[in-house]
Structures are given as C-alpha cells and as structure tokens.
Amino acid sequence: MSELVRFSVSLESDLLEQFDRYCNEGRFATRSEAIRQLLRDTLTTHAWESDAQDAAATLTLVYDHHKTHLAEKLMDLQHQHNDMVVSTMHIHLNHDTCLEVIVLRGRAGALQTIASELKGLKGIHKGQLVLATTTERH
Ligand code: NI
C-alpha cells in the first residue's frame, strides 16, 4: 500500500453537513473512508469512459412522467442504440413518476456515452449507471 497523504479541502458548510449525514448513516467509519470510496468510484468510472472493453451495465432512471416528449425521447434514443439495449423494465412508481431500468451491453465507453445522453434529458430526476466487466479492474 502506498504512503498516506493528508490534504485539506474547502467546501460550503451546507455541503459538508450533507456529506456528514451521508457518512453517519452508518455506511462509513470516517470521512476519510467515505472520500476514498467516492474517489475510487469516480476514478473507475472515469477510466471506463474511453474504454473499449466489453461490458454490461444497468442504467436506472427516475423521471417525470408528465414532462413533454420525455418518454418519446427516451424511446427514440433506445431505438437508435438497439444494438446495445438488451432489455428495459418500466415501473409506474406513482401518478407522476416512472422508474426505468435499462440493461446494456457493449463497449464500456459507448455505454457511458448512451447513459449520459439518456441521463441528460430534461425531466430526468435521477440517473445512475452501474458498469460490470468480466475482468477485475484496479
Ligand atoms: Ni410509467
């Protein structure tokens, strides 16, 4: 293991409060542990962005059912990338909100791109991509 280094970070107090709540929800022993994991996740995702490696992924979207043309745009994009879209599960969460889980396969970089396009549409409340490859990455 490489040497531990300390560094200081400046951030807004309300952001720190939110972060401490996140840490205190029992998920992390210390702020340092939380930051390590968040950094690793972010850097792994970033490394995958330009990756030509074959991967599978799920993209979870939560969105506003009433947003004009959103459902149509989501459908159009999935049709455009039908070579990567394996399956889609749609759940009508309540009167206003839909949950969609899209299973994707393809080059990791391409999956990142389509996920960004889908997540970036107006009216998407939440979008999260989880990538999986068959080989362990460090
Ligand atoms: Ni729905």
PDB file of C-alpha atoms and ligand atoms in Angstrom:
ATOM      1  CA  MET A   1       0.000   0.000   0.000  1.00  0.00           C
ATOM      2  CA  SER A   2       1.326   3.449  -0.803  1.00  0.00           C
ATOM      3  CA  GLU A   3       2.022   6.111   1.801  1.00  0.00           C
ATOM      4  CA  LEU A   4      -0.914   8.002   3.343  1.00  0.00           C
ATOM      5  CA  VAL A   5      -1.037  11.676   2.483  1.00  0.00           C
ATOM      6  CA  ARG A   6      -3.129  14.345   4.215  1.00  0.00           C
ATOM      7  CA  PHE A   7      -4.665  17.211   2.322  1.00  0.00           C
ATOM      8  CA  SER A   8      -7.265  19.831   3.142  1.00  0.00           C
ATOM      9  CA  VAL A   9     -10.397  20.617   1.181  1.00  0.00           C
ATOM     10  CA  SER A  10     -12.534  23.759   1.220  1.00  0.00           C
ATOM     11  CA  LEU A  11     -16.263  23.409   0.737  1.00  0.00           C
ATOM     12  CA  GLU A  12     -19.527  25.083   1.633  1.00  0.00           C
ATOM     13  CA  SER A  13     -20.818  24.352   5.153  1.00  0.00           C
ATOM     14  CA  ASP A  14     -24.179  23.047   3.928  1.00  0.00           C
ATOM     15  CA  LEU A  15     -22.425  20.656   1.563  1.00  0.00           C
ATOM     16  CA  LEU A  16     -20.264  19.412   4.456  1.00  0.00           C
ATOM     17  CA  GLU A  17     -23.401  18.918   6.584  1.00  0.00           C
ATOM     18  CA  GLN A  18     -24.941  16.801   3.829  1.00  0.00           C
ATOM     19  CA  PHE A  19     -21.721  14.851   3.486  1.00  0.00           C
ATOM     20  CA  ASP A  20     -21.560  14.196   7.246  1.00  0.00           C
ATOM     21  CA  ARG A  21     -25.148  12.952   7.204  1.00  0.00           C
ATOM     22  CA  TYR A  22     -24.150  10.623   4.365  1.00  0.00           C
ATOM     23  CA  CYS A  23     -21.173   9.347   6.401  1.00  0.00           C
ATOM     24  CA  ASN A  24     -23.221   8.997   9.600  1.00  0.00           C
ATOM     25  CA  GLU A  25     -25.888   6.870   8.008  1.00  0.00           C
ATOM     26  CA  GLY A  26     -23.673   4.060   9.161  1.00  0.00           C
ATOM     27  CA  ARG A  27     -22.049   3.468   5.842  1.00  0.00           C
ATOM     28  CA  PHE A  28     -18.581   4.796   6.594  1.00  0.00           C
ATOM     29  CA  ALA A  29     -16.420   4.720   9.707  1.00  0.00           C
ATOM     30  CA  THR A  30     -14.764   8.040   8.924  1.00  0.00           C
ATOM     31  CA  ARG A  31     -14.924  10.911   6.443  1.00  0.00           C
ATOM     32  CA  SER A  32     -11.621   9.686   5.028  1.00  0.00           C
ATOM     33  CA  GLU A  33     -13.087   6.269   4.291  1.00  0.00           C
ATOM     34  CA  ALA A  34     -16.088   7.833   2.573  1.00  0.00           C
ATOM     35  CA  ILE A  35     -13.882  10.098   0.465  1.00  0.00           C
ATOM     36  CA  ARG A  36     -11.613   7.189  -0.510  1.00  0.00           C
ATOM     37  CA  GLN A  37     -14.560   5.156  -1.750  1.00  0.00           C
ATOM     38  CA  LEU A  38     -16.140   8.078  -3.582  1.00  0.00           C
ATOM     39  CA  LEU A  39     -12.826   8.871  -5.262  1.00  0.00           C
ATOM     40  CA  ARG A  40     -12.280   5.258  -6.289  1.00  0.00           C
ATOM     41  CA  ASP A  41     -15.782   5.015  -7.741  1.00  0.00           C
ATOM     42  CA  THR A  42     -15.367   8.262  -9.637  1.00  0.00           C
ATOM     43  CA  LEU A  43     -11.920   7.402 -10.971  1.00  0.00           C
ATOM     44  CA  THR A  44     -13.021   3.913 -12.033  1.00  0.00           C
ATOM     45  CA  THR A  45     -15.975   5.352 -13.898  1.00  0.00           C
ATOM     46  CA  HIS A  46     -13.745   7.964 -15.482  1.00  0.00           C
ATOM     47  CA  ALA A  47     -11.236   5.319 -16.585  1.00  0.00           C
ATOM     48  CA  TRP A  48     -14.074   3.418 -18.222  1.00  0.00           C
ATOM     49  CA  GLU A  49     -15.235   6.412 -20.215  1.00  0.00           C
ATOM     50  CA  SER A  50     -12.784   5.880 -23.032  1.00  0.00           C
ATOM     51  CA  ASP A  51     -12.556   2.146 -22.554  1.00  0.00           C
ATOM     52  CA  ALA A  52     -13.009  -0.221 -25.480  1.00  0.00           C
ATOM     53  CA  GLN A  53     -13.506  -3.186 -23.165  1.00  0.00           C
ATOM     54  CA  ASP A  54     -16.724  -5.219 -23.467  1.00  0.00           C
ATOM     55  CA  ALA A  55     -19.050  -4.555 -20.589  1.00  0.00           C
ATOM     56  CA  ALA A  56     -22.583  -4.991 -19.327  1.00  0.00           C
ATOM     57  CA  ALA A  57     -24.426  -2.318 -17.412  1.00  0.00           C
ATOM     58  CA  THR A  58     -27.667  -1.266 -15.866  1.00  0.00           C
ATOM     59  CA  LEU A  59     -28.900   2.279 -16.211  1.00  0.00           C
ATOM     60  CA  THR A  60     -31.548   3.270 -13.684  1.00  0.00           C
ATOM     61  CA  LEU A  61     -33.628   6.319 -14.481  1.00  0.00           C
ATOM     62  CA  VAL A  62     -36.286   8.044 -12.399  1.00  0.00           C
ATOM     63  CA  TYR A  63     -38.259  10.591 -14.333  1.00  0.00           C
ATOM     64  CA  ASP A  64     -41.266  12.814 -14.590  1.00  0.00           C
ATOM     65  CA  HIS A  65     -43.998  11.008 -16.464  1.00  0.00           C
ATOM     66  CA  HIS A  66     -45.669  14.305 -17.417  1.00  0.00           C
ATOM     67  CA  LYS A  67     -42.608  16.011 -18.904  1.00  0.00           C
ATOM     68  CA  THR A  68     -43.472  16.813 -22.504  1.00  0.00           C
ATOM     69  CA  HIS A  69     -41.856  14.478 -25.063  1.00  0.00           C
ATOM     70  CA  LEU A  70     -39.556  12.872 -22.478  1.00  0.00           C
ATOM     71  CA  ALA A  71     -40.944   9.331 -22.769  1.00  0.00           C
ATOM     72  CA  GLU A  72     -40.786   9.675 -26.549  1.00  0.00           C
ATOM     73  CA  LYS A  73     -37.152  10.867 -26.479  1.00  0.00           C
ATOM     74  CA  LEU A  74     -36.184   8.039 -24.131  1.00  0.00           C
ATOM     75  CA  MET A  75     -37.771   5.558 -26.505  1.00  0.00           C
ATOM     76  CA  ASP A  76     -36.155   7.133 -29.592  1.00  0.00           C
ATOM     77  CA  LEU A  77     -32.680   7.030 -28.050  1.00  0.00           C
ATOM     78  CA  GLN A  78     -33.087   3.385 -27.088  1.00  0.00           C
ATOM     79  CA  HIS A  79     -34.187   2.544 -30.631  1.00  0.00           C
ATOM     80  CA  GLN A  80     -31.173   4.400 -32.047  1.00  0.00           C
ATOM     81  CA  HIS A  81     -28.914   2.262 -29.855  1.00  0.00           C
ATOM     82  CA  ASN A  82     -30.830  -1.003 -30.164  1.00  0.00           C
ATOM     83  CA  ASP A  83     -27.534  -2.852 -30.676  1.00  0.00           C
ATOM     84  CA  MET A  84     -26.656  -2.016 -27.038  1.00  0.00           C
ATOM     85  CA  VAL A  85     -30.051  -2.074 -25.339  1.00  0.00           C
ATOM     86  CA  VAL A  86     -30.727  -5.624 -24.145  1.00  0.00           C
ATOM     87  CA  SER A  87     -33.850  -5.069 -22.097  1.00  0.00           C
ATOM     88  CA  THR A  88     -35.884  -2.351 -20.443  1.00  0.00           C
ATOM     89  CA  MET A  89     -38.042  -2.624 -17.344  1.00  0.00           C
ATOM     90  CA  HIS A  90     -40.522   0.136 -16.688  1.00  0.00           C
ATOM     91  CA  ILE A  91     -42.313   0.661 -13.398  1.00  0.00           C
ATOM     92  CA  HIS A  92     -45.012   3.322 -12.903  1.00  0.00           C
ATOM     93  CA  LEU A  93     -43.991   4.423  -9.389  1.00  0.00           C
ATOM     94  CA  ASN A  94     -46.938   6.734  -8.863  1.00  0.00           C
ATOM     95  CA  HIS A  95     -49.152   9.120 -10.795  1.00  0.00           C
ATOM     96  CA  ASP A  96     -46.234  11.376 -11.757  1.00  0.00           C
ATOM     97  CA  THR A  97     -43.075   9.307 -11.640  1.00  0.00           C
ATOM     98  CA  CYS A  98     -41.616   6.446 -13.624  1.00  0.00           C
ATOM     99  CA  LEU A  99     -38.680   4.181 -12.861  1.00  0.00           C
ATOM    100  CA  GLU A 100     -36.857   2.599 -15.757  1.00  0.00           C
ATOM    101  CA  VAL A 101     -34.027   0.077 -15.607  1.00  0.00           C
ATOM    102  CA  ILE A 102     -32.206  -0.422 -18.887  1.00  0.00           C
ATOM    103  CA  VAL A 103     -29.793  -3.307 -19.350  1.00  0.00           C
ATOM    104  CA  LEU A 104     -26.978  -2.526 -21.773  1.00  0.00           C
ATOM    105  CA  ARG A 105     -24.156  -4.469 -23.376  1.00  0.00           C
ATOM    106  CA  GLY A 106     -21.316  -3.177 -25.485  1.00  0.00           C
ATOM    107  CA  ARG A 107     -18.034  -1.321 -25.291  1.00  0.00           C
ATOM    108  CA  ALA A 108     -17.722   0.385 -21.907  1.00  0.00           C
ATOM    109  CA  GLY A 109     -17.029   3.761 -23.499  1.00  0.00           C
ATOM    110  CA  ALA A 110     -20.098   3.518 -25.717  1.00  0.00           C
ATOM    111  CA  LEU A 111     -22.266   2.526 -22.748  1.00  0.00           C
ATOM    112  CA  GLN A 112     -21.062   5.617 -20.884  1.00  0.00           C
ATOM    113  CA  THR A 113     -21.999   7.770 -23.849  1.00  0.00           C
ATOM    114  CA  ILE A 114     -25.522   6.431 -24.253  1.00  0.00           C
ATOM    115  CA  ALA A 115     -26.042   6.620 -20.476  1.00  0.00           C
ATOM    116  CA  SER A 116     -25.002  10.290 -20.473  1.00  0.00           C
ATOM    117  CA  GLU A 117     -27.394  11.035 -23.331  1.00  0.00           C
ATOM    118  CA  LEU A 118     -30.300   9.363 -21.535  1.00  0.00           C
ATOM    119  CA  LYS A 119     -29.496  10.823 -18.092  1.00  0.00           C
ATOM    120  CA  GLY A 120     -29.085  14.292 -19.559  1.00  0.00           C
ATOM    121  CA  LEU A 121     -32.632  14.585 -20.905  1.00  0.00           C
ATOM    122  CA  LYS A 122     -34.833  17.256 -19.323  1.00  0.00           C
ATOM    123  CA  GLY A 123     -37.169  15.832 -16.697  1.00  0.00           C
ATOM    124  CA  ILE A 124     -34.874  13.024 -15.523  1.00  0.00           C
ATOM    125  CA  HIS A 125     -34.749  13.257 -11.710  1.00  0.00           C
ATOM    126  CA  LYS A 126     -32.075  10.650 -11.187  1.00  0.00           C
ATOM    127  CA  GLY A 127     -29.853   8.545 -13.385  1.00  0.00           C
ATOM    128  CA  GLN A 128     -27.252   6.033 -12.361  1.00  0.00           C
ATOM    129  CA  LEU A 129     -25.128   3.714 -14.447  1.00  0.00           C
ATOM    130  CA  VAL A 130     -23.591   0.602 -12.939  1.00  0.00           C
ATOM    131  CA  LEU A 131     -20.944  -0.991 -15.136  1.00  0.00           C
ATOM    132  CA  ALA A 132     -19.693  -4.538 -14.903  1.00  0.00           C
ATOM    133  CA  THR A 133     -16.886  -6.181 -16.778  1.00  0.00           C
ATOM    134  CA  THR A 134     -15.722  -9.741 -16.631  1.00  0.00           C
ATOM    135  CA  THR A 135     -12.167  -8.805 -15.714  1.00  0.00           C
ATOM    136  CA  GLU A 136     -11.221  -7.179 -12.414  1.00  0.00           C
ATOM    137  CA  ARG A 137     -10.082  -3.563 -12.718  1.00  0.00           C
ATOM    138  CA  HIS A 138      -7.799  -1.719 -10.286  1.00  0.00           C
TER     139      HIS A 138
HETATM  140 NI    NI B   1     -44.553   4.925 -16.185  1.00  0.00          NI
END
